[in-house]
Tab-separated table of C-alpha atoms and ligand atoms in Angstrom:
chain	number	residue	atom	x	y	z
O	930	MET	CA	0.000	0.000	0.000
O	931	SER	CA	1.288	3.439	-0.898
O	932	GLU	CA	0.351	4.970	2.403
O	933	GLY	CA	3.297	6.463	4.315
O	934	ASN	CA	3.241	4.752	7.650
O	935	GLU	CA	1.152	1.775	6.733
O	936	SER	CA	4.195	-0.298	5.831
O	937	THR	CA	5.679	0.124	9.288
O	938	THR	CA	2.598	0.303	11.472
O	939	ARG	CA	0.319	-1.773	9.203
O	940	ARG	CA	-2.402	0.677	10.093
O	941	GLY	CA	-2.993	4.011	8.403
O	942	GLN	CA	-2.188	7.244	10.185
O	943	TRP	CA	-2.995	10.901	9.637
O	944	SER	CA	-0.049	12.891	8.349
O	945	SER	CA	-0.449	15.530	11.066
O	946	ARG	CA	-2.753	16.954	13.707
O	947	TRP	CA	-4.355	19.167	11.068
O	948	GLY	CA	-4.904	16.179	8.834
O	949	PHE	CA	-6.933	14.648	11.656
O	950	ILE	CA	-8.786	17.876	12.416
O	951	LEU	CA	-9.769	18.464	8.791
O	952	ALA	CA	-10.844	14.865	8.233
O	953	SER	CA	-12.879	14.898	11.441
O	954	ALA	CA	-14.407	18.262	10.608
O	955	GLY	CA	-15.278	16.720	7.241
O	956	CYS	CA	-16.906	13.819	9.034
O	957	ALA	CA	-18.888	16.078	11.357
O	958	ILE	CA	-19.860	18.770	8.853
O	959	GLY	CA	-22.410	17.312	6.499
O	960	LEU	CA	-26.035	17.301	5.491
O	961	GLY	CA	-26.755	17.629	9.206
O	962	ASN	CA	-25.302	21.136	9.231
O	963	ILE	CA	-26.433	22.549	5.922
O	964	TRP	CA	-29.660	20.705	5.199
O	965	LYS	CA	-31.042	19.593	8.553
O	966	PHE	CA	-29.955	22.198	11.129
O	967	PRO	CA	-31.466	25.193	9.296
O	968	TYR	CA	-34.799	23.465	8.790
O	969	ILE	CA	-35.139	22.226	12.361
O	970	THR	CA	-34.118	25.681	13.583
O	971	GLY	CA	-36.865	27.071	11.373
O	972	GLU	CA	-39.412	24.580	12.657
O	973	ASN	CA	-38.497	25.249	16.275
O	974	GLY	CA	-38.670	29.026	16.113
O	975	GLY	CA	-34.951	29.921	16.072
O	976	GLY	CA	-33.201	31.682	19.010
O	977	LEU	CA	-33.868	29.584	22.067
O	978	PHE	CA	-33.590	26.320	20.148
O	979	VAL	CA	-30.171	27.425	18.911
O	980	LEU	CA	-29.096	28.327	22.436
O	981	ILE	CA	-30.116	24.940	23.808
O	982	TYR	CA	-28.418	23.193	20.912
O	983	LEU	CA	-25.198	25.090	21.726
O	984	GLY	CA	-25.486	23.976	25.350
O	985	CYS	CA	-25.957	20.348	24.254
O	986	ILE	CA	-22.900	20.512	22.011
O	987	ALA	CA	-20.697	21.931	24.765
O	988	LEU	CA	-21.904	19.872	27.731
O	989	ILE	CA	-22.924	16.550	26.190
O	990	GLY	CA	-21.546	16.234	22.655
O	991	LEU	CA	-18.055	17.451	23.398
O	992	PRO	CA	-17.399	15.102	26.356
O	993	ILE	CA	-18.630	12.124	24.296
O	994	MET	CA	-16.486	13.099	21.337
O	995	LEU	CA	-13.478	13.263	23.617
O	996	ALA	CA	-14.324	9.812	25.003
O	997	GLU	CA	-14.559	8.386	21.478
O	998	VAL	CA	-11.307	9.890	20.222
O	999	LEU	CA	-9.543	8.850	23.437
O	1000	LEU	CA	-10.717	5.263	23.051
O	1001	GLY	CA	-9.630	5.136	19.418
O	1002	ARG	CA	-6.236	6.677	19.995
O	1003	ALA	CA	-5.442	4.603	23.066
O	1004	THR	CA	-6.303	1.290	21.378
O	1005	GLN	CA	-5.444	2.151	17.746
O	1006	LYS	CA	-8.500	0.116	16.769
O	1007	SER	CA	-11.888	0.668	15.180
O	1008	PRO	CA	-14.969	0.431	17.473
O	1009	VAL	CA	-15.184	-3.333	18.000
O	1010	GLY	CA	-11.477	-3.779	18.758
O	1011	ALA	CA	-11.407	-0.582	20.818
O	1012	TYR	CA	-14.163	-1.793	23.137
O	1013	ARG	CA	-12.478	-5.191	23.378
O	1014	ASP	CA	-9.028	-3.799	24.197
O	1015	PHE	CA	-10.334	-1.484	26.876
O	1016	SER	CA	-12.309	-4.238	28.624
O	1017	CYS	CA	-11.166	-7.815	28.090
O	1018	LYS	CA	-11.321	-10.605	25.569
O	1019	GLY	CA	-14.771	-12.151	25.383
O	1020	SER	CA	-16.388	-9.138	27.050
O	1021	PRO	CA	-19.968	-8.326	25.956
O	1022	TRP	CA	-18.835	-4.730	25.488
O	1023	VAL	CA	-17.936	-5.571	21.872
O	1024	ILE	CA	-21.689	-5.561	21.174
O	1025	PRO	CA	-22.016	-1.734	21.237
O	1026	GLY	CA	-19.015	-1.696	18.901
O	1027	TRP	CA	-20.841	-3.905	16.413
O	1028	ILE	CA	-24.045	-1.882	16.811
O	1029	GLY	CA	-22.006	1.201	15.900
O	1030	VAL	CA	-20.767	-0.474	12.733
O	1031	MET	CA	-24.328	-1.438	11.840
O	1032	THR	CA	-25.472	2.137	12.468
O	1033	GLY	CA	-22.837	3.486	10.076
O	1034	PHE	CA	-24.000	0.948	7.526
O	1035	ILE	CA	-27.642	1.982	7.877
O	1036	ILE	CA	-27.095	5.750	7.922
O	1037	LEU	CA	-24.878	5.702	4.854
O	1038	SER	CA	-27.456	3.682	2.918
O	1039	TYR	CA	-30.017	6.507	3.043
O	1040	TYR	CA	-27.620	9.449	3.488
O	1041	SER	CA	-26.397	8.593	0.005
O	1042	VAL	CA	-29.923	9.118	-1.350
O	1043	VAL	CA	-30.150	12.655	0.111
O	1044	ALA	CA	-26.646	13.350	-1.202
O	1045	GLY	CA	-28.001	12.113	-4.543
O	1046	TRP	CA	-30.642	14.882	-4.461
O	1047	ALA	CA	-27.845	17.379	-3.875
O	1048	LEU	CA	-26.004	15.934	-6.889
O	1049	HIS	CA	-29.162	16.198	-8.977
O	1050	TYR	CA	-29.754	19.799	-7.898
O	1051	THR	CA	-26.133	20.679	-8.697
O	1052	TRP	CA	-26.702	19.225	-12.137
O	1053	LEU	CA	-29.966	21.174	-12.572
O	1054	SER	CA	-28.253	24.387	-11.419
O	1055	LEU	CA	-25.421	23.872	-13.864
O	1056	GLN	CA	-27.937	23.683	-16.676
O	1057	GLY	CA	-29.273	27.133	-15.947
O	1058	GLY	CA	-30.926	26.311	-12.721
O	1059	PHE	CA	-34.398	27.276	-11.861
O	1060	SER	CA	-34.609	30.555	-13.707
O	1061	GLY	CA	-37.876	30.974	-15.502
O	1062	MET	CA	-39.636	28.512	-13.193
O	1063	ASP	CA	-42.290	29.665	-10.784
O	1064	ALA	CA	-42.638	28.578	-7.169
O	1065	GLU	CA	-45.159	25.886	-8.013
O	1066	GLN	CA	-42.952	24.307	-10.652
O	1067	ILE	CA	-39.967	24.302	-8.309
O	1068	SER	CA	-41.803	22.643	-5.492
O	1069	SER	CA	-43.264	20.043	-7.805
O	1070	THR	CA	-39.724	19.383	-9.084
O	1071	PHE	CA	-38.749	18.235	-5.610
O	1072	GLY	CA	-41.813	16.019	-5.386
O	1073	SER	CA	-41.135	14.450	-8.740
O	1074	VAL	CA	-37.461	13.883	-7.917
O	1075	PHE	CA	-38.396	11.950	-4.800
O	1076	SER	CA	-40.944	9.821	-6.599
O	1077	ASN	CA	-38.668	9.058	-9.538
O	1078	GLY	CA	-37.089	5.750	-8.581
O	1079	THR	CA	-34.773	5.476	-11.572
O	1080	LEU	CA	-33.391	8.963	-11.054
O	1081	ASN	CA	-32.751	8.341	-7.366
O	1082	LEU	CA	-31.132	5.022	-8.095
O	1083	GLY	CA	-28.810	6.649	-10.625
O	1084	TRP	CA	-27.622	9.358	-8.239
O	1085	HIS	CA	-27.397	6.924	-5.327
O	1086	SER	CA	-25.110	4.777	-7.499
O	1087	ALA	CA	-22.981	7.762	-8.486
O	1088	PHE	CA	-22.588	8.965	-4.915
O	1089	MET	CA	-21.724	5.513	-3.538
O	1090	LEU	CA	-19.116	5.101	-6.276
O	1091	MET	CA	-17.496	8.397	-5.283
O	1092	THR	CA	-17.478	7.364	-1.620
O	1093	VAL	CA	-15.966	3.948	-2.362
O	1094	ALA	CA	-13.306	5.507	-4.596
O	1095	VAL	CA	-12.098	7.752	-1.768
O	1096	VAL	CA	-12.098	5.060	0.911
O	1097	ILE	CA	-10.145	2.634	-1.298
O	1098	GLY	CA	-7.369	5.253	-1.285
O	1099	GLY	CA	-6.852	4.633	2.428
O	1100	VAL	CA	-6.493	6.920	5.410
O	1101	ARG	CA	-3.883	9.337	4.209
O	1102	SER	CA	-4.131	9.316	0.424
O	1103	GLY	CA	-7.906	8.871	0.377
O	1104	VAL	CA	-9.804	10.231	3.377
O	1105	GLU	CA	-7.314	12.879	4.494
O	1106	ARG	CA	-6.434	14.073	1.021
O	1107	ILE	CA	-10.030	14.652	-0.033
O	1108	ALA	CA	-10.754	16.484	3.251
O	1109	ARG	CA	-7.720	18.711	2.725
O	1110	ILE	CA	-9.110	19.756	-0.653
O	1111	LEU	CA	-12.837	19.871	-0.002
O	1112	MET	CA	-12.985	21.388	3.483
O	1113	PRO	CA	-11.151	24.655	2.692
O	1114	LEU	CA	-13.202	24.869	-0.499
O	1115	LEU	CA	-16.379	24.425	1.502
O	1116	PHE	CA	-15.347	27.163	3.958
O	1117	VAL	CA	-14.615	29.595	1.124
O	1118	MET	CA	-17.855	28.833	-0.725
O	1119	LEU	CA	-19.875	29.282	2.434
O	1120	LEU	CA	-18.165	32.608	3.169
O	1121	VAL	CA	-18.931	33.840	-0.339
O	1122	LEU	CA	-22.582	32.868	0.118
O	1123	LEU	CA	-22.572	34.588	3.521
O	1124	GLY	CA	-21.303	37.758	1.838
O	1125	LEU	CA	-24.207	37.521	-0.585
O	1126	ALA	CA	-26.718	36.933	2.198
O	1127	MET	CA	-25.385	39.871	4.223
O	1128	GLN	CA	-26.232	42.231	1.414
O	1129	SER	CA	-29.806	41.057	1.224
O	1130	ASP	CA	-32.682	42.847	2.933
O	1131	GLY	CA	-33.554	39.913	5.119
O	1132	PHE	CA	-30.211	39.677	6.925
O	1133	SER	CA	-31.055	41.556	10.102
O	1134	GLU	CA	-34.367	39.757	10.427
O	1135	ALA	CA	-32.562	36.447	9.956
O	1136	PHE	CA	-29.878	37.382	12.466
O	1137	SER	CA	-32.375	38.101	15.173
O	1138	PHE	CA	-34.371	34.971	14.267
O	1139	VAL	CA	-31.289	32.819	14.831
O	1140	PHE	CA	-29.883	34.641	17.850
O	1141	SER	CA	-32.693	36.150	19.933
O	1142	PRO	CA	-34.216	33.612	22.267
O	1143	ASP	CA	-37.988	33.590	22.448
O	1144	ALA	CA	-39.312	31.099	24.973
O	1145	SER	CA	-42.817	31.114	23.555
O	1146	LYS	CA	-41.706	29.442	20.349
O	1147	LEU	CA	-39.995	26.409	21.808
O	1148	THR	CA	-41.750	23.191	22.753
O	1149	ARG	CA	-40.519	20.396	24.985
O	1150	ALA	CA	-40.060	18.250	21.909
O	1151	GLY	CA	-37.813	20.953	20.499
O	1152	VAL	CA	-35.467	20.750	23.482
O	1153	LEU	CA	-35.040	17.045	22.947
O	1154	GLU	CA	-34.650	17.460	19.230
O	1155	ALA	CA	-31.761	19.848	19.915
O	1156	LEU	CA	-30.076	17.147	21.971
O	1157	GLY	CA	-30.646	14.427	19.381
O	1158	HIS	CA	-29.288	16.610	16.631
O	1159	SER	CA	-26.136	17.364	18.597
O	1160	PHE	CA	-25.294	13.631	18.279
O	1161	PHE	CA	-26.018	13.472	14.600
O	1162	THR	CA	-24.125	16.616	13.702
O	1163	LEU	CA	-20.993	15.687	15.670
O	1164	SER	CA	-21.130	12.128	14.235
O	1165	LEU	CA	-21.309	10.618	17.703
O	1166	GLY	CA	-22.584	7.276	18.880
O	1167	MET	CA	-21.479	4.986	16.061
O	1168	GLY	CA	-17.735	4.896	16.420
O	1169	ALA	CA	-16.785	7.290	13.624
O	1170	MET	CA	-14.700	9.331	16.040
O	1171	ILE	CA	-13.243	6.160	17.574
O	1172	THR	CA	-12.095	5.119	14.128
O	1173	TYR	CA	-10.676	8.539	13.223
O	1174	GLY	CA	-9.001	8.724	16.655
O	1175	SER	CA	-7.374	5.368	15.991
O	1176	TYR	CA	-5.345	6.880	13.135
O	1177	LEU	CA	-3.880	9.487	15.485
O	1178	LYS	CA	-0.403	9.422	16.953
O	1179	LYS	CA	-0.079	9.186	20.712
O	1180	LYS	CA	1.710	12.501	21.081
O	1181	GLU	CA	-1.147	14.615	19.678
O	1182	ASP	CA	-3.310	16.842	21.863
O	1183	ILE	CA	-6.826	15.383	21.553
O	1184	VAL	CA	-8.473	17.810	23.977
O	1185	SER	CA	-7.808	20.894	21.909
O	1186	ALA	CA	-8.424	18.992	18.649
O	1187	VAL	CA	-11.892	17.951	19.795
O	1188	VAL	CA	-12.698	21.528	20.812
O	1189	VAL	CA	-11.594	22.827	17.398
O	1190	ILE	CA	-13.682	20.195	15.569
O	1191	SER	CA	-16.809	20.988	17.596
O	1192	ILE	CA	-16.356	24.720	17.092
O	1193	LEU	CA	-15.901	24.294	13.334
O	1194	ASP	CA	-19.010	22.116	13.131
O	1195	THR	CA	-21.075	24.589	15.146
O	1196	VAL	CA	-19.876	27.652	13.264
O	1197	ILE	CA	-20.688	26.024	9.933
O	1198	ALA	CA	-24.199	25.133	11.105
O	1199	LEU	CA	-24.798	28.720	12.276
O	1200	VAL	CA	-23.350	30.201	9.094
O	1201	ALA	CA	-25.578	27.875	7.060
O	1202	CYS	CA	-28.555	29.442	8.875
O	1203	LEU	CA	-27.225	32.935	8.211
O	1204	VAL	CA	-26.937	32.071	4.530
O	1205	LEU	CA	-30.340	30.471	4.179
O	1206	PHE	CA	-32.664	32.560	6.309
O	1207	PRO	CA	-31.785	36.014	4.895
O	1208	ILE	CA	-32.441	34.701	1.409
O	1209	ILE	CA	-35.670	33.091	2.528
O	1210	PHE	CA	-36.855	36.173	4.463
O	1211	SER	CA	-35.907	38.523	1.626
O	1212	PHE	CA	-38.285	36.652	-0.632
O	1213	GLY	CA	-41.021	36.677	1.957
O	1214	MET	CA	-40.969	32.928	2.519
O	1215	GLU	CA	-41.558	30.931	5.687
O	1216	PRO	CA	-38.666	29.468	7.715
O	1217	LYS	CA	-40.867	26.507	8.603
O	1218	ALA	CA	-40.677	24.701	5.277
O	1219	GLY	CA	-39.270	21.503	6.793
O	1220	PRO	CA	-36.973	19.163	4.862
O	1221	GLY	CA	-37.844	20.998	1.650
O	1222	LEU	CA	-36.220	24.224	2.913
O	1223	VAL	CA	-33.011	23.619	0.993
O	1224	PHE	CA	-34.536	21.847	-1.999
O	1225	VAL	CA	-37.626	23.995	-2.492
O	1226	SER	CA	-37.489	27.393	-0.764
O	1227	LEU	CA	-33.899	28.078	-1.671
O	1228	PRO	CA	-34.262	27.264	-5.401
O	1229	ILE	CA	-37.344	29.510	-5.453
O	1230	ALA	CA	-35.219	32.325	-4.057
O	1231	PHE	CA	-32.378	31.558	-6.470
O	1232	SER	CA	-34.782	31.600	-9.422
O	1233	GLN	CA	-35.622	35.228	-8.681
O	1234	MET	CA	-32.090	36.384	-8.049
O	1235	ALA	CA	-29.591	37.958	-10.415
O	1236	GLY	CA	-26.923	35.346	-11.116
O	1237	GLY	CA	-29.119	32.812	-9.349
O	1238	ALA	CA	-27.919	29.852	-11.418
O	1239	VAL	CA	-24.316	30.478	-10.366
O	1240	TRP	CA	-25.192	30.798	-6.678
O	1241	ALA	CA	-27.380	27.731	-6.857
O	1242	THR	CA	-24.503	25.745	-8.364
O	1243	VAL	CA	-22.135	26.938	-5.646
O	1244	PHE	CA	-24.620	26.074	-2.926
O	1245	PHE	CA	-25.517	22.583	-4.115
O	1246	ALA	CA	-21.906	21.697	-4.893
O	1247	LEU	CA	-21.101	22.705	-1.339
O	1248	LEU	CA	-23.828	20.399	-0.097
O	1249	VAL	CA	-22.335	17.523	-2.112
O	1250	PHE	CA	-18.840	18.167	-0.711
O	1251	ALA	CA	-20.130	18.282	2.841
O	1252	ALA	CA	-22.072	15.053	2.307
O	1253	LEU	CA	-19.123	13.265	0.721
O	1254	THR	CA	-16.661	13.892	3.545
O	1255	SER	CA	-19.288	12.603	6.018
O	1256	ALA	CA	-20.211	9.591	3.914
O	1257	ILE	CA	-16.602	8.460	3.689
O	1258	SER	CA	-16.377	8.471	7.475
O	1259	MET	CA	-19.361	6.129	7.714
O	1260	LEU	CA	-17.918	3.753	5.137
O	1261	GLU	CA	-14.529	3.980	6.839
O	1262	VAL	CA	-16.009	2.739	10.138
O	1263	VAL	CA	-17.412	-0.366	8.452
O	1264	VAL	CA	-14.324	-1.006	6.308
O	1265	SER	CA	-11.776	-0.500	9.073
O	1266	THR	CA	-13.692	-2.902	11.313
O	1267	ILE	CA	-13.626	-5.562	8.601
O	1268	ILE	CA	-9.887	-4.953	8.108
O	1269	ASP	CA	-9.217	-5.144	11.862
O	1270	GLU	CA	-11.392	-8.156	12.554
O	1271	THR	CA	-10.587	-10.269	9.502
O	1272	ARG	CA	-7.592	-10.604	7.242
O	1273	ILE	CA	-9.325	-8.955	4.308
O	1274	LYS	CA	-7.301	-6.136	2.701
O	1275	ARG	CA	-8.565	-2.587	2.216
O	1276	THR	CA	-9.527	-2.737	-1.465
O	1277	PRO	CA	-11.673	-5.887	-1.360
O	1278	ALA	CA	-13.062	-4.847	2.033
O	1279	THR	CA	-14.146	-1.466	0.656
O	1280	LEU	CA	-15.692	-2.964	-2.464
O	1281	LEU	CA	-17.537	-5.542	-0.413
O	1282	CYS	CA	-18.890	-3.102	2.191
O	1283	GLY	CA	-19.643	-0.452	-0.428
O	1284	ALA	CA	-21.643	-2.972	-2.471
O	1285	ALA	CA	-23.577	-4.210	0.563
O	1286	ILE	CA	-24.457	-0.666	1.666
O	1287	TYR	CA	-25.388	0.254	-1.876
O	1288	LEU	CA	-27.788	-2.691	-2.086
O	1289	PHE	CA	-29.323	-1.863	1.279
O	1290	GLY	CA	-29.810	1.718	0.084
O	1291	ILE	CA	-31.768	0.740	-3.028
O	1292	PRO	CA	-35.113	0.584	-1.193
O	1293	SER	CA	-34.336	4.036	0.255
O	1294	ALA	CA	-33.821	5.336	-3.253
O	1295	LEU	CA	-37.186	3.849	-4.185
O	1296	SER	CA	-39.013	5.121	-1.116
O	1297	GLY	CA	-40.933	7.798	-2.986
O	1298	THR	CA	-42.566	5.243	-5.280
O	1299	ASP	CA	-45.771	3.237	-5.006
O	1300	GLY	CA	-43.855	-0.010	-4.810
O	1301	PHE	CA	-42.637	-2.135	-1.906
O	1302	ALA	CA	-40.164	0.389	-0.418
O	1303	GLY	CA	-42.594	3.295	-0.535
O	1304	GLU	CA	-46.327	2.766	-0.132
O	1305	GLY	CA	-45.918	-0.947	0.545
O	1306	PHE	CA	-43.541	-0.423	3.436
O	1307	LYS	CA	-45.767	2.330	4.808
O	1308	LYS	CA	-48.618	-0.141	5.078
O	1309	THR	CA	-46.402	-2.728	6.738
O	1310	THR	CA	-44.918	-0.349	9.304
O	1311	ALA	CA	-48.329	1.117	10.122
O	1312	VAL	CA	-48.704	-2.004	12.288
O	1313	VAL	CA	-45.856	-0.716	14.470
O	1314	PHE	CA	-46.223	3.064	14.213
O	1315	GLY	CA	-49.986	3.143	14.155
O	1316	GLU	CA	-52.666	3.748	11.545
O	1317	ASP	CA	-51.714	6.559	9.098
O	1318	GLN	CA	-48.322	6.807	10.793
O	1319	GLY	CA	-46.567	4.241	8.619
O	1320	LYS	CA	-43.141	5.169	7.328
O	1321	ASN	CA	-41.526	4.264	4.052
O	1322	TRP	CA	-38.190	2.406	4.037
O	1323	PHE	CA	-36.133	5.613	4.053
O	1324	ASP	CA	-38.012	7.205	6.967
O	1325	THR	CA	-38.059	3.972	8.948
O	1326	PHE	CA	-34.299	3.605	8.892
O	1327	ASP	CA	-33.658	7.302	9.431
O	1328	TYR	CA	-35.936	7.158	12.457
O	1329	LEU	CA	-34.288	4.019	13.788
O	1330	ALA	CA	-30.743	5.287	13.341
O	1331	SER	CA	-31.041	8.942	14.385
O	1332	ASN	CA	-33.557	8.558	17.189
O	1333	TRP	CA	-32.414	5.270	18.664
O	1334	LEU	CA	-29.100	3.917	17.537
O	1335	LEU	CA	-27.011	7.094	17.795
O	1336	PRO	CA	-28.191	8.200	21.257
O	1337	LEU	CA	-27.939	4.605	22.489
O	1338	GLY	CA	-24.434	4.327	21.051
O	1339	GLY	CA	-23.433	7.627	22.664
O	1340	LEU	CA	-24.804	6.476	25.996
O	1341	MET	CA	-22.840	3.218	25.746
O	1342	ILE	CA	-19.597	5.031	25.012
O	1343	ALA	CA	-20.102	7.428	27.900
O	1344	VAL	CA	-20.977	4.669	30.363
O	1345	PHE	CA	-18.154	2.460	29.141
O	1346	VAL	CA	-15.435	5.099	29.356
O	1347	ALA	CA	-16.763	6.661	32.569
O	1348	TYR	CA	-17.519	3.510	34.542
O	1349	ARG	CA	-15.957	0.462	32.923
O	1350	ALA	CA	-12.543	1.661	31.727
O	1351	GLY	CA	-9.712	1.562	34.254
O	1352	GLU	CA	-8.833	4.888	35.857
O	1353	ALA	CA	-5.134	4.652	34.968
O	1354	ALA	CA	-5.690	3.904	31.271
O	1355	ARG	CA	-8.433	6.511	31.012
O	1356	ARG	CA	-6.367	9.233	32.654
O	1357	LYS	CA	-3.350	8.388	30.519
O	1358	GLY	CA	-5.530	8.426	27.385
O	1359	PHE	CA	-6.763	11.894	28.273
O	1360	GLU	CA	-3.508	13.453	29.412
O	1361	GLU	CA	-1.139	12.167	26.760
O	1362	GLY	CA	-0.037	15.039	24.559
O	1363	THR	CA	-2.317	17.714	26.040
O	1364	ARG	CA	-1.657	20.915	27.943
O	1365	PHE	CA	-5.148	20.778	29.391
O	1366	GLN	CA	-4.624	18.014	31.920
O	1367	ASN	CA	-6.447	20.001	34.579
O	1368	LEU	CA	-9.711	19.526	32.675
O	1369	TYR	CA	-9.712	15.775	33.325
O	1370	VAL	CA	-11.902	15.856	36.411
O	1371	ALA	CA	-14.470	18.217	34.896
O	1372	TRP	CA	-14.685	16.011	31.794
O	1373	LEU	CA	-15.115	12.853	33.828
O	1374	LEU	CA	-17.851	14.440	35.932
O	1375	LEU	CA	-19.781	15.448	32.804
O	1376	LEU	CA	-19.352	11.981	31.344
O	1377	ARG	CA	-20.435	10.262	34.547
O	1378	TYR	CA	-23.519	12.319	35.365
O	1379	LEU	CA	-24.750	14.937	32.923
O	1380	VAL	CA	-24.244	12.909	29.742
O	1381	PRO	CA	-26.128	9.754	30.799
O	1382	ILE	CA	-28.985	11.809	32.285
O	1383	GLY	CA	-29.284	13.903	29.132
O	1384	VAL	CA	-29.248	10.925	26.815
O	1385	VAL	CA	-31.701	8.904	28.872
O	1386	ALA	CA	-34.021	11.912	28.719
O	1387	VAL	CA	-33.971	11.724	24.900
O	1388	LEU	CA	-34.748	8.034	24.920
O	1389	LEU	CA	-37.567	8.371	27.416
O	1390	HIS	CA	-38.977	11.132	25.296
O	1391	ALA	CA	-38.872	8.897	22.253
O	1392	LEU	CA	-40.834	6.327	24.249
O	1393	LYS	CA	-43.296	9.099	25.173
O	1394	ILE	CA	-42.593	8.499	28.869
O	1395	ILE	CA	-41.552	12.098	29.518
E	2814	LIG	N1	-22.332	14.474	11.137
E	2814	LIG	C1	-22.830	14.191	9.838
E	2814	LIG	C2	-23.700	15.353	9.385
E	2814	LIG	O1	-23.853	16.318	10.074
E	2814	LIG	C3	-23.591	12.916	9.793
E	2814	LIG	C4	-22.880	11.732	10.361
E	2814	LIG	C5	-23.483	11.010	11.379
E	2814	LIG	C6	-21.629	11.349	9.881
E	2814	LIG	C7	-22.829	9.939	11.936
E	2814	LIG	C8	-20.964	10.264	10.429
E	2814	LIG	C9	-21.572	9.572	11.470
E	2814	LIG	O2	-24.247	15.300	8.326
């Protein structure tokens, strides 16, 4: 393998601390930041929701991310091996490791379909975009994209191929290299769009929507949604950060790295809001458009804007880049586990996992149709979710993964590192390479008490107990 250190250490390694930070920022910053965060902020009335989300990131997400990276770096293994090494051979703690791998598998299978929409919209924008179309036509475009199985299948295939191609390249010449190119590009594109948004009439209205707390607009469900999203956006609970931490040298400072990654992820999510809402407000549209915010409201705004086709291309390309660097992290979790646990080499392992995930994603790509994955699955799942509440294949697995598997995985990590890991190994894992050794006790306290309570609250909410 061409990778620098792989010949000596057998395992890939980041070329530097910044290589790790950029790759991890790439993993964290994704559709969650640019597609999902703005629309849930819109649905939950802005200000106060944002404030609570920031609190969740700092007090719950950050400690868990540190636990994951610590576990990965200390063991130099992907989730299953990391859990095993930090407990003992034959310990049942490998089960959460395997659940994490399964979660990565599931999320990527449908994430690729949403990324496919972004690819399709980039393609549409390149062809002159939405100019000349009225609002009705644009919103029916989104509807017809979702219900067009062949189209979705095509873009799902294209996106999975791109993801597989990067992961085959390995840690340094695949994952890190693409992050080093795409992340700075993403930052620049977002700044350019922010410049555009700042000149629009709606900017001050948008600014106060995002930053002035208004208690009357937030529901109890919104508080818990903020917590759930902090897991998704930081890629926690499925071992992605364990895996990325495992490619890190022992001398690196993980405490400051984790803080930088969380800040980058949060800033990008906030900037995405400050790009979207001014445009939406300037055109007199509602912030509550739901998942269609990016695929319907924004194209409507672009269609009425001078140079709209160019801006639309920039925006949707940015969405594709963000999705790609996240998707590779999910595939990397699955692939690196196969490499660690079997003797299979990277290339066949990637092809095998990529193909399996691709196949599992096909029903997601067909979820807007009348067939088995769409209407058929809705009828079947109505038995579980209740009459008229049935979900298609896509929604079922999104619900399962985001609402259950990620929080459960995060809880497991926190409990494992806080209660099961030995004090000496845990302290060493934290302190190695960092100047912030005095934060150890505060971190451990958060991990022991606040994190489990917070996560259990989300799960109880999902069960409608609180
Ligand atoms: N954090 C990514 C996003 O915001 C999604 C993700 C979840 C990536 C879990 C990896 C693991 O889009």
